[in-house]
Coordinates of C-alpha atoms in Angstrom, one line a residue:
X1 CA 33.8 -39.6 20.3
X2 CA 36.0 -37.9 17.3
X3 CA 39.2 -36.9 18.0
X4 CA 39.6 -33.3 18.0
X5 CA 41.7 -30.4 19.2
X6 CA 40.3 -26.6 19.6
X7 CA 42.2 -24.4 21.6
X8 CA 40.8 -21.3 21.9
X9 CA 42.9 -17.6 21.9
X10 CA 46.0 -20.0 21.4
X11 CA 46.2 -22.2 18.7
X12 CA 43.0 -22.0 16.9
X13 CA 43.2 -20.0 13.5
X14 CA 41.3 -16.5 13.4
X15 CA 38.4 -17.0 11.0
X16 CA 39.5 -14.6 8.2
X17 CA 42.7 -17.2 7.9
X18 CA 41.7 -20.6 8.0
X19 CA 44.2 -21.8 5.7
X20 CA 47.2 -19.5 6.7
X21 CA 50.0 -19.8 4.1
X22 CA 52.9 -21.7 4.8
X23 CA 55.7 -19.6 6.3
X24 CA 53.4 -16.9 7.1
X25 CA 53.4 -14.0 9.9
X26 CA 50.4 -15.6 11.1
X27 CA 51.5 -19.1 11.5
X28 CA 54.8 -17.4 13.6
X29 CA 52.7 -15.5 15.2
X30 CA 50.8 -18.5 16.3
X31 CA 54.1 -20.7 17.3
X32 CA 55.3 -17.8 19.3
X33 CA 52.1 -18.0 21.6
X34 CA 52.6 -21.6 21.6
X35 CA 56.1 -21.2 23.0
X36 CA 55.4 -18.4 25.2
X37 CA 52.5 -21.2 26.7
X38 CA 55.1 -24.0 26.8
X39 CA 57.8 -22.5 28.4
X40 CA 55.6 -21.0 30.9
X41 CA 53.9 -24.1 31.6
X42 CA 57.3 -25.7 32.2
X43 CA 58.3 -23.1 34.6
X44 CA 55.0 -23.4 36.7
X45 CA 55.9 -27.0 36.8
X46 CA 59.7 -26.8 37.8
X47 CA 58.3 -24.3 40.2
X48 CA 55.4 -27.0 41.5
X49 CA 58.5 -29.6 42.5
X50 CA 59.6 -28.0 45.5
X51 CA 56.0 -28.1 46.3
X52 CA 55.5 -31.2 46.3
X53 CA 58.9 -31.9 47.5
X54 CA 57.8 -29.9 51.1
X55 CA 54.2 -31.8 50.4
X56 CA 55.3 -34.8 50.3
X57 CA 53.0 -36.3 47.3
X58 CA 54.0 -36.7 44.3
X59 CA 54.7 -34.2 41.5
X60 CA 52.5 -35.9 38.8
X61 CA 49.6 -34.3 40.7
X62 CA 50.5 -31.2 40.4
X63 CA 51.1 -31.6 36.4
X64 CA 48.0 -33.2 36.2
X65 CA 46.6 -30.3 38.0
X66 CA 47.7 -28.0 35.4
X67 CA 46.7 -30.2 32.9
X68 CA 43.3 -30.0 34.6
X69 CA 43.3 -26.1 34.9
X70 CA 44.2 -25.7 31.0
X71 CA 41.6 -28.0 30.1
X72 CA 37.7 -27.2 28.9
X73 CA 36.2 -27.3 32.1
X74 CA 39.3 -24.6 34.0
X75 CA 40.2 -21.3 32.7
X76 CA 42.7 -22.4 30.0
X77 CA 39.4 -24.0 28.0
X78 CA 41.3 -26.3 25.8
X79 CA 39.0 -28.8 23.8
X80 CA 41.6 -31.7 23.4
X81 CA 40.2 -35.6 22.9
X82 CA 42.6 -36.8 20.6
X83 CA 43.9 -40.3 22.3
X84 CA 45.9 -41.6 19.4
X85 CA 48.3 -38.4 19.7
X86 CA 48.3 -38.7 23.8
X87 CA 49.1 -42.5 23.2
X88 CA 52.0 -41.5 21.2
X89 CA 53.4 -39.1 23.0
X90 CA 52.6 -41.3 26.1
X91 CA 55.1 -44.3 25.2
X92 CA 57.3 -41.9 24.1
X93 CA 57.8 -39.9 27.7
X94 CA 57.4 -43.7 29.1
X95 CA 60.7 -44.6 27.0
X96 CA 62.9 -41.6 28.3
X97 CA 61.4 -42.1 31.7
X98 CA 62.4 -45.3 31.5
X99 CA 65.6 -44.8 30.3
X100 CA 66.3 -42.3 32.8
X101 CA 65.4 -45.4 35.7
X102 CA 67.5 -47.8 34.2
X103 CA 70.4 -45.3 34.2
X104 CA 70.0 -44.5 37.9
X105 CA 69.7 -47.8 39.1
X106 CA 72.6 -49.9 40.8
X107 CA 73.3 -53.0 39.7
X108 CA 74.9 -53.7 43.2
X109 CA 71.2 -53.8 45.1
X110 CA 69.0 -55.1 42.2
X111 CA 71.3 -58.0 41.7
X112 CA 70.9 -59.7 45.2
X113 CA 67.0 -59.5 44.8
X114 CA 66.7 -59.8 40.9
X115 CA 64.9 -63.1 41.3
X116 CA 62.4 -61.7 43.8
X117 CA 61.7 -58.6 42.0
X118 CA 60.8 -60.5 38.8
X119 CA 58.7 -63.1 40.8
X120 CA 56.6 -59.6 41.9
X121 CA 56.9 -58.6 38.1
X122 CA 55.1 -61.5 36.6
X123 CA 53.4 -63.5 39.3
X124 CA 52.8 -60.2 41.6
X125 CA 50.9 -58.5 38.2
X126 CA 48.8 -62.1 37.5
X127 CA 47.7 -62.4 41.1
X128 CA 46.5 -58.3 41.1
X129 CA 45.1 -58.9 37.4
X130 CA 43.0 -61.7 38.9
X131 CA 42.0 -60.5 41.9
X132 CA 41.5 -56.5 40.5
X133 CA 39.2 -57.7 38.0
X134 CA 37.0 -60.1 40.1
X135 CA 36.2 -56.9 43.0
X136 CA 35.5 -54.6 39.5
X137 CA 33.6 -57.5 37.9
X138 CA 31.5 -58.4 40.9
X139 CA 31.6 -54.9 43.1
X140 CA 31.4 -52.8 40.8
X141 CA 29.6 -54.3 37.5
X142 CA 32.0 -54.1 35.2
X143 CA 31.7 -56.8 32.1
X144 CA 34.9 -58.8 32.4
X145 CA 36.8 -57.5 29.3
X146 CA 36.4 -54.5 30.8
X147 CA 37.5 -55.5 34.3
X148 CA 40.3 -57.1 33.2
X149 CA 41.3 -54.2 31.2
X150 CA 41.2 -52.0 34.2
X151 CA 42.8 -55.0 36.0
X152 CA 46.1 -55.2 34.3
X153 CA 46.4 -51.1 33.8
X154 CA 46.7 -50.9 37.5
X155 CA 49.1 -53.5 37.9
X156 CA 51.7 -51.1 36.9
X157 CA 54.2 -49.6 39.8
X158 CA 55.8 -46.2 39.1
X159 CA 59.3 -46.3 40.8
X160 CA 59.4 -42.3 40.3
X161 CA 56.0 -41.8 42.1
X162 CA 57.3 -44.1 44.9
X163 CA 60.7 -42.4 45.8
X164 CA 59.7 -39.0 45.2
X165 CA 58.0 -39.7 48.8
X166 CA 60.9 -41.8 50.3
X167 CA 64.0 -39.8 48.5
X168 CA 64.7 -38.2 52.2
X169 CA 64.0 -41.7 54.4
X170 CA 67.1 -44.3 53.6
X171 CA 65.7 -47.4 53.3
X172 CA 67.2 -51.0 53.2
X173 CA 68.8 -51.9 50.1
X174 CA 66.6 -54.9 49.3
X175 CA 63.4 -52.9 49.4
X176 CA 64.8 -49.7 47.5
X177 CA 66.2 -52.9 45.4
X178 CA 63.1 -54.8 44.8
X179 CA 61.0 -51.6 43.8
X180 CA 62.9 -50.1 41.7
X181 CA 63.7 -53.3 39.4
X182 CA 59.6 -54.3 39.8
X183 CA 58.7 -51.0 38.5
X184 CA 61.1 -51.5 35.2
X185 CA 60.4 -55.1 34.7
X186 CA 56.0 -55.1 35.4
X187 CA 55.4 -52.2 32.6
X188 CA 56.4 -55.0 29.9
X189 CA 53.9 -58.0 30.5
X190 CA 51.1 -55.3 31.5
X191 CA 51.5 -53.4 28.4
X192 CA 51.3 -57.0 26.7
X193 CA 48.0 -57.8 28.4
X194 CA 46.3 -54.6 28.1
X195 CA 46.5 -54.4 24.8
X196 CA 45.7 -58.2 24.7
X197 CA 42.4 -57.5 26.4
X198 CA 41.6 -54.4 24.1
X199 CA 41.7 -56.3 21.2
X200 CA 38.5 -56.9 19.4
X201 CA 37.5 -60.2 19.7
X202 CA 37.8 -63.3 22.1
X203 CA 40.9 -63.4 24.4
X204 CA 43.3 -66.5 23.2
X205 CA 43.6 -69.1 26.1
X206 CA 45.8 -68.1 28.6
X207 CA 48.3 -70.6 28.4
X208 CA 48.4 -68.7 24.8
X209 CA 49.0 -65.5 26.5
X210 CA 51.0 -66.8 28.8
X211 CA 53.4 -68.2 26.4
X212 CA 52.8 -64.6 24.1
X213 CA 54.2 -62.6 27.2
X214 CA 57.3 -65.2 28.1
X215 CA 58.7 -64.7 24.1
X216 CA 58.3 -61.0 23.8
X217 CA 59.9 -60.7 27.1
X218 CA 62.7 -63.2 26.1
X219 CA 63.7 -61.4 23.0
X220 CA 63.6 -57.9 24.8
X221 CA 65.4 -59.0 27.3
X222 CA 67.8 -60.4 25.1
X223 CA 68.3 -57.5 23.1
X224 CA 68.1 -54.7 26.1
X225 CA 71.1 -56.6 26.8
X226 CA 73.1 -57.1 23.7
X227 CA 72.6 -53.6 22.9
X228 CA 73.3 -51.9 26.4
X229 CA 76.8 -54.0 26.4
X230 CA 77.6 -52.9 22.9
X231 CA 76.9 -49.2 23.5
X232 CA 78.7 -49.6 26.5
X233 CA 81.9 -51.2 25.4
X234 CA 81.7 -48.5 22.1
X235 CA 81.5 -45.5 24.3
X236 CA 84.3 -46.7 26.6
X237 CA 86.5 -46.9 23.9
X238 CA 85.9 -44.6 21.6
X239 CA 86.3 -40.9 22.2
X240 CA 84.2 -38.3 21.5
X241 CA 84.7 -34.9 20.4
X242 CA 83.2 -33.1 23.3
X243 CA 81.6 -34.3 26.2
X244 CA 78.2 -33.2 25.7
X245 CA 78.0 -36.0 23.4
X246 CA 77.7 -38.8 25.9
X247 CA 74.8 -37.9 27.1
X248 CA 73.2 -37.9 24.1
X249 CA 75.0 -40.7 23.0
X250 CA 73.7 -42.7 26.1
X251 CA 70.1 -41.7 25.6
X252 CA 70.3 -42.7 22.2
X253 CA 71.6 -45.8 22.7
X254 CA 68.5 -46.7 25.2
X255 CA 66.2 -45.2 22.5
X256 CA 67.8 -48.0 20.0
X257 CA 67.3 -50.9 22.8
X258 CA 63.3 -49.7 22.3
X259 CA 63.6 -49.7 18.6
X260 CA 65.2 -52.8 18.2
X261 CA 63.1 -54.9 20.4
X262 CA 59.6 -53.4 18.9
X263 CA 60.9 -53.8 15.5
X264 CA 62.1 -57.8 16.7
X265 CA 58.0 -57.8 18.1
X266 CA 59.7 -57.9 21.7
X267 CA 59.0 -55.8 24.5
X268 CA 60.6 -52.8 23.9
X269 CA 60.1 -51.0 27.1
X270 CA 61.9 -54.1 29.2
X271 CA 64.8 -53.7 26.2
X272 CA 65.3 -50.2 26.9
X273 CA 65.1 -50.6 31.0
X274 CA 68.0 -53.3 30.6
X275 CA 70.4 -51.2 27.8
X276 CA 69.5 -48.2 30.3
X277 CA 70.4 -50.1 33.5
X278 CA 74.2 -51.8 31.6
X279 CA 74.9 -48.4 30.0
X280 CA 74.0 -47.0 34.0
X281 CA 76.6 -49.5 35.8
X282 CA 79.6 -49.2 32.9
X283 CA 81.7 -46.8 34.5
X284 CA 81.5 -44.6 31.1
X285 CA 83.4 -41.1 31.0
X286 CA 81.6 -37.6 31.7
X287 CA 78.8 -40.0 33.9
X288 CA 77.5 -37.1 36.4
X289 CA 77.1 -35.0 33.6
X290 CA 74.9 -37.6 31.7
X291 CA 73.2 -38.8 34.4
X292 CA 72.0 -34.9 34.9
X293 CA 71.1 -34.3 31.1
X294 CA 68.8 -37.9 31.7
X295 CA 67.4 -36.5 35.1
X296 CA 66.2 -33.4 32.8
X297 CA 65.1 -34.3 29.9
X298 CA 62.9 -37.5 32.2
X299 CA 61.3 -34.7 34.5
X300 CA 60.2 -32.8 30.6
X301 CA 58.6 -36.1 29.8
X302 CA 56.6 -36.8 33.0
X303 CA 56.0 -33.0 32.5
X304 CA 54.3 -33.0 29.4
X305 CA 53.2 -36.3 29.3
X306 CA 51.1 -35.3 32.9
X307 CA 50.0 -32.5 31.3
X308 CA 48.5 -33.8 28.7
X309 CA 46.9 -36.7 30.2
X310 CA 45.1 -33.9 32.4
X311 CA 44.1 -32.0 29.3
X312 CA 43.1 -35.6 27.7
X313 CA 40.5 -36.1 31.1
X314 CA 37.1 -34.4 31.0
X315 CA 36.5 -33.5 34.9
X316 CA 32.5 -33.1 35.0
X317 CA 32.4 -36.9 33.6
X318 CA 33.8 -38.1 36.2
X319 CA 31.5 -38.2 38.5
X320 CA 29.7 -41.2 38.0
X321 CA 33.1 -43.3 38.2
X322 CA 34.1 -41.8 41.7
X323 CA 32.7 -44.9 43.6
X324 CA 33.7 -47.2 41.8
X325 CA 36.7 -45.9 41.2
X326 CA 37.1 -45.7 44.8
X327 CA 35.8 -49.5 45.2
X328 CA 37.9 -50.8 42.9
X329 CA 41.1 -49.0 44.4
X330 CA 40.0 -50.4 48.0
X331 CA 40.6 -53.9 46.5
X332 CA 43.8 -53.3 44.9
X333 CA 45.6 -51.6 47.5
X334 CA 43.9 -53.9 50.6
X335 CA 43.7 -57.3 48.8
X336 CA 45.2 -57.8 45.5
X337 CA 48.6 -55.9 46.2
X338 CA 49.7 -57.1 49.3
X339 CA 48.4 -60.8 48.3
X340 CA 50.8 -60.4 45.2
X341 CA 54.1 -59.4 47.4
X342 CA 52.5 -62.1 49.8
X343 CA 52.5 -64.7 46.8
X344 CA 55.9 -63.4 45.4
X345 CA 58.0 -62.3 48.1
X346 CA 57.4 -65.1 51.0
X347 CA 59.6 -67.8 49.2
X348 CA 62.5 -65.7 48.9
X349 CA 62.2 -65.2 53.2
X350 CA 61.8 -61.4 52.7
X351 CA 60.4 -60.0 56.9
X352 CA 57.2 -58.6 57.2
X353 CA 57.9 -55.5 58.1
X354 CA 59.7 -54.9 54.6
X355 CA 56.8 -56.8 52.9
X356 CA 54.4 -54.7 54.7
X357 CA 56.1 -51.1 53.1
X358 CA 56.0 -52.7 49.9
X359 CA 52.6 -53.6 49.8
X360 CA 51.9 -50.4 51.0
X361 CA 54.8 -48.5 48.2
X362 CA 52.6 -49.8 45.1
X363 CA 52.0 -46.7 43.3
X364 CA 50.3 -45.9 40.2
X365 CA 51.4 -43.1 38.2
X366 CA 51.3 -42.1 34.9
X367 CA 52.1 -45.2 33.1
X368 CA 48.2 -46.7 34.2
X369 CA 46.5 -43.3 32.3
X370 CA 48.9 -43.8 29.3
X371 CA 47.6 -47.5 29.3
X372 CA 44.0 -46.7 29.7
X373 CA 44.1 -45.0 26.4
X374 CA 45.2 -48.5 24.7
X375 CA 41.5 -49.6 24.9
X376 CA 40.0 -45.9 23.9
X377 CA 42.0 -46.2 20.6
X378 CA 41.2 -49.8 20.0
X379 CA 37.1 -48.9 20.1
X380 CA 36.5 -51.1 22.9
X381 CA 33.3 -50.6 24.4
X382 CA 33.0 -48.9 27.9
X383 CA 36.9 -48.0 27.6
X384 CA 36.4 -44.0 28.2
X385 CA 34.5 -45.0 31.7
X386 CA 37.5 -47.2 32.2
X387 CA 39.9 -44.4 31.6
X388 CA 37.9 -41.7 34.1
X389 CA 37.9 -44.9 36.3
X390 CA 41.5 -45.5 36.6
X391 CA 42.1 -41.0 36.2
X392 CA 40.0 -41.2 39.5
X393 CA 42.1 -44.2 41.3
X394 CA 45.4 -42.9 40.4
X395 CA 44.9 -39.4 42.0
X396 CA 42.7 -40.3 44.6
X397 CA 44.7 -43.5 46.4
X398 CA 48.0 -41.5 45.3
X399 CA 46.6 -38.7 47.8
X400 CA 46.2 -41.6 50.4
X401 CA 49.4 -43.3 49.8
X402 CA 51.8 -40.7 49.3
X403 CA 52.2 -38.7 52.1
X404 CA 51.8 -41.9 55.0
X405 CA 54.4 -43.9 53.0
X406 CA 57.3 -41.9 55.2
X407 CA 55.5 -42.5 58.1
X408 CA 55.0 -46.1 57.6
X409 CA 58.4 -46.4 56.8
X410 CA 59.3 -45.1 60.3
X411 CA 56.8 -47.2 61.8
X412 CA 57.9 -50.3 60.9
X413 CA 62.1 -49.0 61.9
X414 CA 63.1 -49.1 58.2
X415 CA 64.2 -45.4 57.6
X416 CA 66.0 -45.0 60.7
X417 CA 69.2 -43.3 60.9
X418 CA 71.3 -41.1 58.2
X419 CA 73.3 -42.5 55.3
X420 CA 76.4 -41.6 54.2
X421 CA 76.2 -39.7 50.8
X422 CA 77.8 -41.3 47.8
X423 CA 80.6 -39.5 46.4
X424 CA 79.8 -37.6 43.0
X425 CA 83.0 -39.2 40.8
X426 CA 83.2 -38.1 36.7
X427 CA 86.1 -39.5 34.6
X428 CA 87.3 -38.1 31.7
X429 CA 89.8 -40.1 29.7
X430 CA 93.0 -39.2 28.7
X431 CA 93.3 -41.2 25.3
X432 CA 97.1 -40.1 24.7
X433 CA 98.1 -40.6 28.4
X434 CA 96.7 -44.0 28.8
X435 CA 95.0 -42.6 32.2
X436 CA 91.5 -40.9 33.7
X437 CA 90.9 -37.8 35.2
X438 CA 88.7 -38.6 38.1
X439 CA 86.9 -35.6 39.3
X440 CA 85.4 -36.3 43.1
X441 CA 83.1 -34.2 44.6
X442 CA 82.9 -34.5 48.6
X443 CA 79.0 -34.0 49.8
X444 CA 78.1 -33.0 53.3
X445 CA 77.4 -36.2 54.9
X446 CA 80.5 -38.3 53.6
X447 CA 82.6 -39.9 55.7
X448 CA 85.8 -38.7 53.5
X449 CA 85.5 -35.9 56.3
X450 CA 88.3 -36.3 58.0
X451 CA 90.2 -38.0 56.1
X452 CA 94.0 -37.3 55.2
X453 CA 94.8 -38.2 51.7
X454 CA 97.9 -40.7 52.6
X455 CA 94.5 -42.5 54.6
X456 CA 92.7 -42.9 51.0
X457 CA 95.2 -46.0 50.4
X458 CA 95.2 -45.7 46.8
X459 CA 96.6 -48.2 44.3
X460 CA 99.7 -47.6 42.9
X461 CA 99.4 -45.8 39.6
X462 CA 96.6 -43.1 41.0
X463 CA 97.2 -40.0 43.2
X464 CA 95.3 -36.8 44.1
X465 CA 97.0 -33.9 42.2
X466 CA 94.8 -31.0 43.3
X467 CA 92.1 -29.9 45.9
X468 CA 89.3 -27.3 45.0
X469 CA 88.1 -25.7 48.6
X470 CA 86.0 -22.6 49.3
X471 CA 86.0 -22.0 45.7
X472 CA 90.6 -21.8 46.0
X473 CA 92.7 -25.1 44.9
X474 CA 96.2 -26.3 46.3
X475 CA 98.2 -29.2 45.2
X476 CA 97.6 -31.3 48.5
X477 CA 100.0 -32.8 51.0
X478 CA 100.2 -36.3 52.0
X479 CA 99.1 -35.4 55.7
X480 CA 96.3 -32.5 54.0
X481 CA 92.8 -33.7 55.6
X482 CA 89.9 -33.8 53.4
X483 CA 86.7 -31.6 54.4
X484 CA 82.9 -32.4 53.1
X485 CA 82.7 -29.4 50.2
X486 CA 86.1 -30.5 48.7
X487 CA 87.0 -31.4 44.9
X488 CA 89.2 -33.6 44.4
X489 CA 91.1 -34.5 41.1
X490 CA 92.5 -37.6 41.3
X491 CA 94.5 -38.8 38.3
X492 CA 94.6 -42.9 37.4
X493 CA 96.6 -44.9 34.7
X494 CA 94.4 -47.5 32.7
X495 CA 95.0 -50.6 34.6
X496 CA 94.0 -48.9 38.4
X497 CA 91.1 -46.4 37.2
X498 CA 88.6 -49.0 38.3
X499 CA 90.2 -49.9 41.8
X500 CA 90.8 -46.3 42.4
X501 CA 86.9 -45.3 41.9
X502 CA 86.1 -48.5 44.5
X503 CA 88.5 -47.5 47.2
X504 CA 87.2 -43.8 46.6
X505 CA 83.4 -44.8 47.2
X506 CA 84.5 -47.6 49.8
X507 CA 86.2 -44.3 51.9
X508 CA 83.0 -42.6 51.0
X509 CA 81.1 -45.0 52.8
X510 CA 83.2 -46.5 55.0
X511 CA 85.4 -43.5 56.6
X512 CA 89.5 -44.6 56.5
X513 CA 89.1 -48.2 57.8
X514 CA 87.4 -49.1 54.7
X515 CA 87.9 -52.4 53.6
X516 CA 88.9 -53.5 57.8
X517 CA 85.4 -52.9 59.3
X518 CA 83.1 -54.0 57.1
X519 CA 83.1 -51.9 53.7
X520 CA 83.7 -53.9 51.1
X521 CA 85.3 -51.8 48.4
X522 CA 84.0 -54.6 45.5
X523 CA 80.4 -53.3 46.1
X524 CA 81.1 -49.9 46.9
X525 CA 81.6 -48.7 42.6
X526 CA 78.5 -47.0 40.9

């Protein structure tokens, strides 16, 4: 099928202009109705998270939905088949969502189960790749290019699908651990073997592959990491002009990570998780602030990037590939992923009950679609039933999945009991002072509560100079007790400002005996 676009009432030219001069009123006239449908679109879908927030599925449904609605077959009736742009745009969004994971994930829980979460990464995806394509090959009929194609594009965990269910249900660190650095490490060697598979001609040996996946993921890896410390170390010590620059600074930085390993033919997307996740755990000035402009501009890209994907899907095709789309999903979700946390996870002694909710926490989300489209622009044969195939799994076992995963979690006693909320810290450096301005924000479930200011223990060389409560600040007193609500500005010389944001988050966590009863304050930082 030839790519084409025809938007009616919106886009599409009226027929007395079909080629509008450039800069003319028609052509703004046109971009104005293309912004007044964008920004509206983007409001129905900020609207549609608190949804599916109270829901309890994830909110790529909804944006496919509205994807869906604009499309031909709802009332928007947009024509759109072009795969090559979607593809595009597709690993685009999937860098800046990735970026945005790596940035929000803690080094201090993915480093105790690094090894185990890339044992699920590669042998976990070769054990589903296998077994997926065996149930599509013999179940469903599928020739085996074609199953393994869909094989390896469902091997992909989405970490944003997964915790946008289990955001309100504290879970162990290893599990929370373990997902989130699967989901940022499988996308690399499945976006290696899909496009592998899609390429025309025989598949090399696998030993070939094998070797073909271990390289590109070595030099990615390699230079996610050379470029995450180097961005790191640059923005620590050099200051910027304003502080909306470090969050674009940071972004950009990740964006280079991508470049760098494509351009080195290594796995970008594992180069820009890695920069992300160093840049993420560097203790860099202004950090709340750029961890919210990261938040942001990830929820526009699975925005648009869902969107799209539902516009790219043509609904009354589907109908044929609802079985075995549903066939297919049975044997991923019943056999081939818990046989790959099985495989993976058992020699590391990781308890059944916390294997069970991970078997259970593999969800697809976008990044399978975007990867479906790999074989569409390649011309391999079959591939648009493949896509309405995996379209049709994704939505269908992430209605199943999503709203028992909390439940399951309960089940098996791993979300029981609250957690104390970390404390929301910002520096901002005070080059000619030698010192930081730490600015802490005390949430409702801290156990800071309670807490005088003489019982923070500080080093010596940082002090609390001011307290912001019920919207009034005082300077405080050594016996003045701390209430959930406060701000604190805390101000720190050079040599303590690391010690002082420990013992802050160790307080956090820990209440005043920090440090006495258990709470470490060495794995209590960001």
């Amino acid at each position: 099928m030839a790519p084409q676009s025809r938007v009616p009432c919106t886009c599409a030219a009226a027929p007395d202009a079909r080629q509008p001069r450039k800069g003319s009123l028609l052509t703004v006239h046109h971009l104005d109705q293309l912004l007044l449908v964008c920004s509206l679109v983007l409001l129905v879908a900020v609207a549609a998270v608190r949804i599916s927030s109270r829901s309890g599925l994830p909110s790529l449904l909804v944006y496919l939905g509205i994807g869906i609605a604009m499309g031909q077959d709802g009332v928007g009736d947009i024509h759109f088949n072009n795969t090559e742009l979607t593809q595009v745009i597709g690993y685009a969004a999937l860098v800046v969502i990735l970026a945005e994971g790596g940035l929000g994930t803690k080094w201090t829980e993915v480093r105790p189960v690094l090894s185990s979460a890339a044992t699920l990464a590669l042998v976990g995806v070769a054990v589903s790749v296998g077994v997926t394509a065996a149930g599509a090959h013999y179940l469903v009929g599928l020739e085996w290019r074609q199953a393994f194609i869909v094989g390896a594009v469902v091997s992909s965990t989405d970490a944003a699908a997964v915790f946008s269910v289990l955001r309100r249900i504290p879970l162990p660190a290893r599990v929370t651990g373990t997902l989130e650095a699967e989901s940022g490490f499988n996308d690399a060697p499945v976006v290696i073997l899909v496009v592998a598979f899609s390429t025309a001609g025989p598949v090399e040996h696998w030993y070939a592959l094998v070797g073909e996946i271990a390289l590109e993921l070595a030099i990615g890896a390699a230079i996610g990491l050379a470029v995450g410390w180097l961005g790191s170390w640059g923005l620590r010590h050099v200051a910027l002009p304003a502080s909306g620059l470090y969050p674009i600074a940071v972004l950009a930085i990740a964006v280079t990570a991508y470049a760098a390993g494509a351009l080195a033919h290594g796995s970008g997307f594992l180069a820009v998780y890695l920069a992300a996740m160093m840049l993420g755990n560097a203790k860099l000035p202004h950090w709340p602030a750029t961890r919210g402009f990261a938040d942001g501009l990830g929820w526009i890209a699975q925005i648009g990037m869902f969107v799209l994907l539902g516009l790219l899907v043509t609904p009354h095709e589907l109908g044929d590939d609802v079985w075995p789309a549903l066939i297919i999903g049975l044997v991923l979700t019943m056999v081939a992923r818990p046989l790959s946390v099985v495989v993976s996870l058992t020699p590391f002694r990781v308890p059944w009950q916390e294997q069970t909710l991970m078997s259970w926490a593999g969800l697809r989300g976008a990044v399978p679609i975007i990867l479906a489209t790999i074989p569409m622009v390649n011309g391999v044969t079959g591939s648009r039933r493949v896509f309405n195939i995996v379209f049709v799994l994704v939505v269908v076992y992430t209605l199943v999945q999503g709203p028992t995963l909390p439940w399951l979690a309960r089940k098996l006693k791993l979300g029981e009991g609250p957690e104390a909320a970390d404390l929301g810290i910002e520096s901002a450096p005070l080059e000619r002072l030698r010192g930081h301005l730490l600015s802490v924000a005390i949430p409702g479930e801290s156990k800071m509560h309670g807490v005088e200011v003489n019982e923070l223990r500080l080093p010596a060389g940082a002090a609390v100079t001011l307290v912001v409560r019920d919207g009034k600040s005082f300077v405080p007193l050594p016996s003045t007790v701390l209430r959930r609500g406060d701000e604190l500005l805390v101000v720190a010389t050079d040599p303590v400002r690391d010690a002082a944001e420990r013992r802050l988050r160790a307080v956090g966590r820990g209440g005043k005996l920090a440090g006495w009863l258990g709470t470490d304050n060495a794995t209590a930082g960001h």
